Coordinates of C-alpha atoms in Angstrom, one line a residue:
M1 CA -6.5 122.8 166.8
R2 CA -4.3 125.1 164.9
K3 CA -5.6 126.3 161.6
E4 CA -3.6 125.0 158.7
Y5 CA -2.4 126.8 155.5
D6 CA -0.4 126.0 152.5
V7 CA 1.3 129.4 152.6
L8 CA 1.7 131.8 155.4
I9 CA 3.1 135.3 154.6
V10 CA 4.5 137.5 157.3
G11 CA 4.3 141.1 156.3
G12 CA 1.9 143.0 154.1
G13 CA 4.2 145.3 152.1
P14 CA 4.2 145.2 148.3
G15 CA 6.2 142.0 148.3
G16 CA 3.9 140.2 150.7
L17 CA 0.8 141.3 148.9
T18 CA 2.2 140.2 145.6
A19 CA 3.1 136.8 147.0
A20 CA -0.5 136.5 148.3
I21 CA -1.8 137.4 144.8
Y22 CA 0.3 134.7 143.2
A23 CA -0.6 132.1 145.9
G24 CA -4.3 132.9 145.4
R25 CA -4.0 132.4 141.7
A26 CA -2.5 129.0 142.4
E27 CA -5.5 128.3 144.7
L28 CA -3.3 127.7 147.7
K29 CA -4.8 128.2 151.1
T30 CA -3.0 131.3 152.1
L31 CA -2.8 133.6 155.2
L32 CA -1.1 137.0 155.2
I33 CA -0.3 138.5 158.6
E34 CA 0.5 142.2 158.9
K35 CA 1.1 143.9 162.3
S36 CA 0.3 147.5 161.4
G37 CA -0.8 148.9 158.0
Y38 CA -0.9 147.1 154.7
G39 CA 1.4 148.4 152.0
G40 CA 4.6 149.2 153.9
R41 CA 6.7 152.4 153.5
I42 CA 5.4 153.2 150.1
T43 CA 2.2 154.4 151.7
E44 CA 4.1 157.4 152.9
T45 CA 4.9 158.5 149.4
A46 CA 2.5 161.2 148.1
E47 CA 3.2 160.6 144.4
V48 CA 4.4 157.4 142.6
K49 CA 5.5 158.0 139.1
N50 CA 8.0 155.2 138.5
Y51 CA 5.9 152.0 138.9
P52 CA 5.4 150.2 135.5
G53 CA 1.9 150.9 134.1
V54 CA 1.1 153.6 136.6
E55 CA 1.8 157.2 135.4
L56 CA 0.7 158.8 138.6
D57 CA -0.8 157.5 141.9
S58 CA -0.3 157.9 145.6
G59 CA 1.5 155.2 147.4
N60 CA -1.4 154.7 149.7
H61 CA -3.9 154.2 146.9
L62 CA -1.6 152.0 144.9
M63 CA -1.3 149.7 147.9
E64 CA -5.0 149.7 148.4
T65 CA -5.3 148.2 144.9
F66 CA -2.6 145.6 145.8
K67 CA -4.6 144.6 148.9
K68 CA -7.9 144.4 147.1
H69 CA -6.3 142.2 144.4
A70 CA -5.0 139.9 147.1
E71 CA -8.4 139.7 148.9
D72 CA -10.2 138.9 145.7
A73 CA -8.8 135.4 145.8
E74 CA -11.1 133.1 147.7
S75 CA -8.2 131.1 149.1
V76 CA -6.5 134.1 150.7
E77 CA -7.0 135.5 154.2
L78 CA -5.6 138.7 155.7
K79 CA -5.2 139.1 159.4
R80 CA -3.8 141.9 161.6
T81 CA -1.6 140.8 164.4
T82 CA 2.1 140.5 165.4
V83 CA 4.1 137.4 164.7
T84 CA 6.2 136.4 167.7
K85 CA 7.8 133.2 166.6
V86 CA 8.3 130.9 163.6
Q87 CA 9.2 127.4 164.5
P88 CA 10.1 124.7 162.0
V89 CA 8.5 121.3 162.5
E90 CA 8.5 118.0 160.6
D91 CA 5.9 118.9 158.0
G92 CA 6.3 122.7 157.8
F93 CA 6.2 125.5 160.3
I94 CA 4.3 126.7 163.4
V95 CA 3.8 130.5 163.4
S96 CA 2.9 132.0 166.8
T97 CA 1.2 135.4 167.1
K98 CA 0.5 137.9 169.9
R99 CA -3.3 137.9 169.8
R100 CA -4.5 135.3 167.2
G101 CA -2.9 132.1 168.5
D102 CA -0.8 129.7 166.5
F103 CA -1.0 128.6 162.8
T104 CA 0.6 125.9 160.8
A105 CA 1.8 126.2 157.3
K106 CA 3.7 124.1 154.7
T107 CA 5.6 127.3 153.5
V108 CA 6.4 130.6 155.2
I109 CA 7.3 133.7 153.3
L110 CA 8.9 136.6 155.2
D111 CA 8.2 140.1 153.8
L112 CA 9.7 142.0 156.8
G113 CA 10.4 145.3 155.0
T114 CA 12.7 148.1 156.1
V115 CA 12.7 150.9 158.6
P116 CA 14.6 154.1 157.9
R117 CA 17.1 155.3 160.5
E118 CA 15.3 158.3 161.9
L119 CA 17.0 161.3 163.6
N120 CA 14.0 161.8 166.0
I121 CA 14.1 165.6 165.6
S122 CA 11.3 168.1 165.6
G123 CA 9.4 168.2 162.3
E124 CA 10.8 164.9 160.9
K125 CA 7.7 162.8 161.2
E126 CA 5.4 165.8 160.4
F127 CA 7.0 166.4 157.0
V128 CA 7.7 162.9 155.8
G129 CA 6.5 162.9 152.1
Q130 CA 6.3 166.7 152.2
G131 CA 10.0 167.5 152.0
V132 CA 11.5 164.9 154.2
S133 CA 12.6 161.8 152.3
Y134 CA 14.5 158.6 153.0
C135 CA 14.9 157.5 149.4
A136 CA 16.8 159.5 146.7
T137 CA 15.9 157.3 143.8
C138 CA 12.3 157.4 144.8
D139 CA 11.9 161.1 145.3
A140 CA 14.7 162.9 143.6
E141 CA 12.6 164.4 140.8
F142 CA 10.5 166.2 143.5
F143 CA 13.5 168.2 144.4
K144 CA 14.3 169.4 140.9
D145 CA 15.9 172.9 140.9
Q146 CA 15.7 173.1 144.7
E147 CA 18.2 173.5 147.4
I148 CA 18.3 170.4 149.7
F149 CA 20.1 169.1 152.7
V150 CA 21.4 165.6 153.1
V151 CA 22.4 164.3 156.6
G152 CA 25.2 161.8 156.8
A153 CA 28.7 160.9 155.4
G154 CA 28.5 157.2 154.7
D155 CA 28.4 155.4 151.4
Q156 CA 24.6 155.7 151.0
A157 CA 24.4 159.4 151.9
I158 CA 27.2 160.4 149.6
E159 CA 26.3 158.2 146.7
E160 CA 22.7 159.3 146.9
S161 CA 23.9 163.0 147.1
E162 CA 25.7 162.4 143.8
Y163 CA 22.5 161.1 142.3
L164 CA 20.4 164.0 143.7
A165 CA 22.9 166.5 142.2
K166 CA 21.4 165.6 138.8
F167 CA 18.1 167.2 139.9
A168 CA 18.8 169.8 142.7
K169 CA 20.3 173.2 142.1
K170 CA 22.3 172.9 145.3
I171 CA 23.1 170.2 147.9
N172 CA 24.3 170.8 151.5
I173 CA 25.7 167.8 153.2
V174 CA 25.5 167.9 157.0
V175 CA 28.5 166.0 158.4
L176 CA 29.1 165.1 162.0
H177 CA 32.9 165.0 161.5
D178 CA 35.5 167.7 161.2
G179 CA 36.3 169.3 157.9
G180 CA 37.3 166.9 155.1
I181 CA 36.4 163.7 156.9
L182 CA 33.8 161.4 155.3
D183 CA 32.8 157.8 156.1
C184 CA 32.2 156.7 152.6
N185 CA 34.6 155.0 150.2
E186 CA 37.4 157.0 148.6
V187 CA 36.0 157.0 145.1
A188 CA 32.6 158.4 146.3
A189 CA 34.4 161.0 148.5
K190 CA 36.5 162.2 145.6
N191 CA 33.6 162.5 143.3
I192 CA 31.3 164.4 145.7
K193 CA 34.0 166.8 146.7
N194 CA 34.6 167.7 143.1
N195 CA 30.9 168.2 142.4
P196 CA 30.2 172.0 141.9
K197 CA 26.6 171.7 143.2
V198 CA 27.7 170.3 146.6
S199 CA 28.8 172.0 149.7
F200 CA 29.5 170.6 153.2
I201 CA 28.4 171.7 156.6
W202 CA 31.1 170.2 158.8
N203 CA 31.1 169.3 162.5
S204 CA 27.3 169.6 162.6
T205 CA 24.0 167.8 163.1
L206 CA 20.5 168.6 162.1
A207 CA 18.3 169.9 165.0
E208 CA 14.9 170.6 163.4
N209 CA 12.9 170.5 160.2
Q210 CA 10.8 173.6 159.5
R211 CA 8.7 174.6 156.5
R212 CA 10.2 177.6 154.8
R213 CA 7.8 180.6 154.8
K214 CA 7.2 182.3 151.5
S215 CA 8.0 186.0 151.5

């Protein structure tokens, strides 16, 4: 027989763990399934300074406290496996997994998270959290008074470059297209081109990340 739950949460990022904490406080029989590591992408962040009530912590340690908080509830279980299918049935859902079989639940919460679009170049994975970042609002202050490179010419890249310019001393935007051509909206393009801190490297791509050697 399938094991039955009141709540089944797919994904163990901050949202999924928070849902498990709330479900546990409501004494609902809850299962949280995570396919890899608990905590999601924030675990790659070396320093977290913008979470309410936490002046300074690592993303990994902060998520360990989330996980422990969720596990403290007697009605909450955490399992590591991959969900392969969620099927609605008359009285809820059947959730199938790769290695743990099937479960039934009255409610399913999906905390699927996000995955950054990677360039798959040398040094990218090695320096994540140590100079390579995928979130300007998360990490901008770490680049204060530094020269940085932004790859891309779409809305997100250009608007986040505008935000980063408040912190960095210089921003180089690497653009695949010929000179003057950006993929972002016209307002963002006009603003970024008029920003004195910003320069463009046209008709180019990034080939490798290296740590700068101190002279």
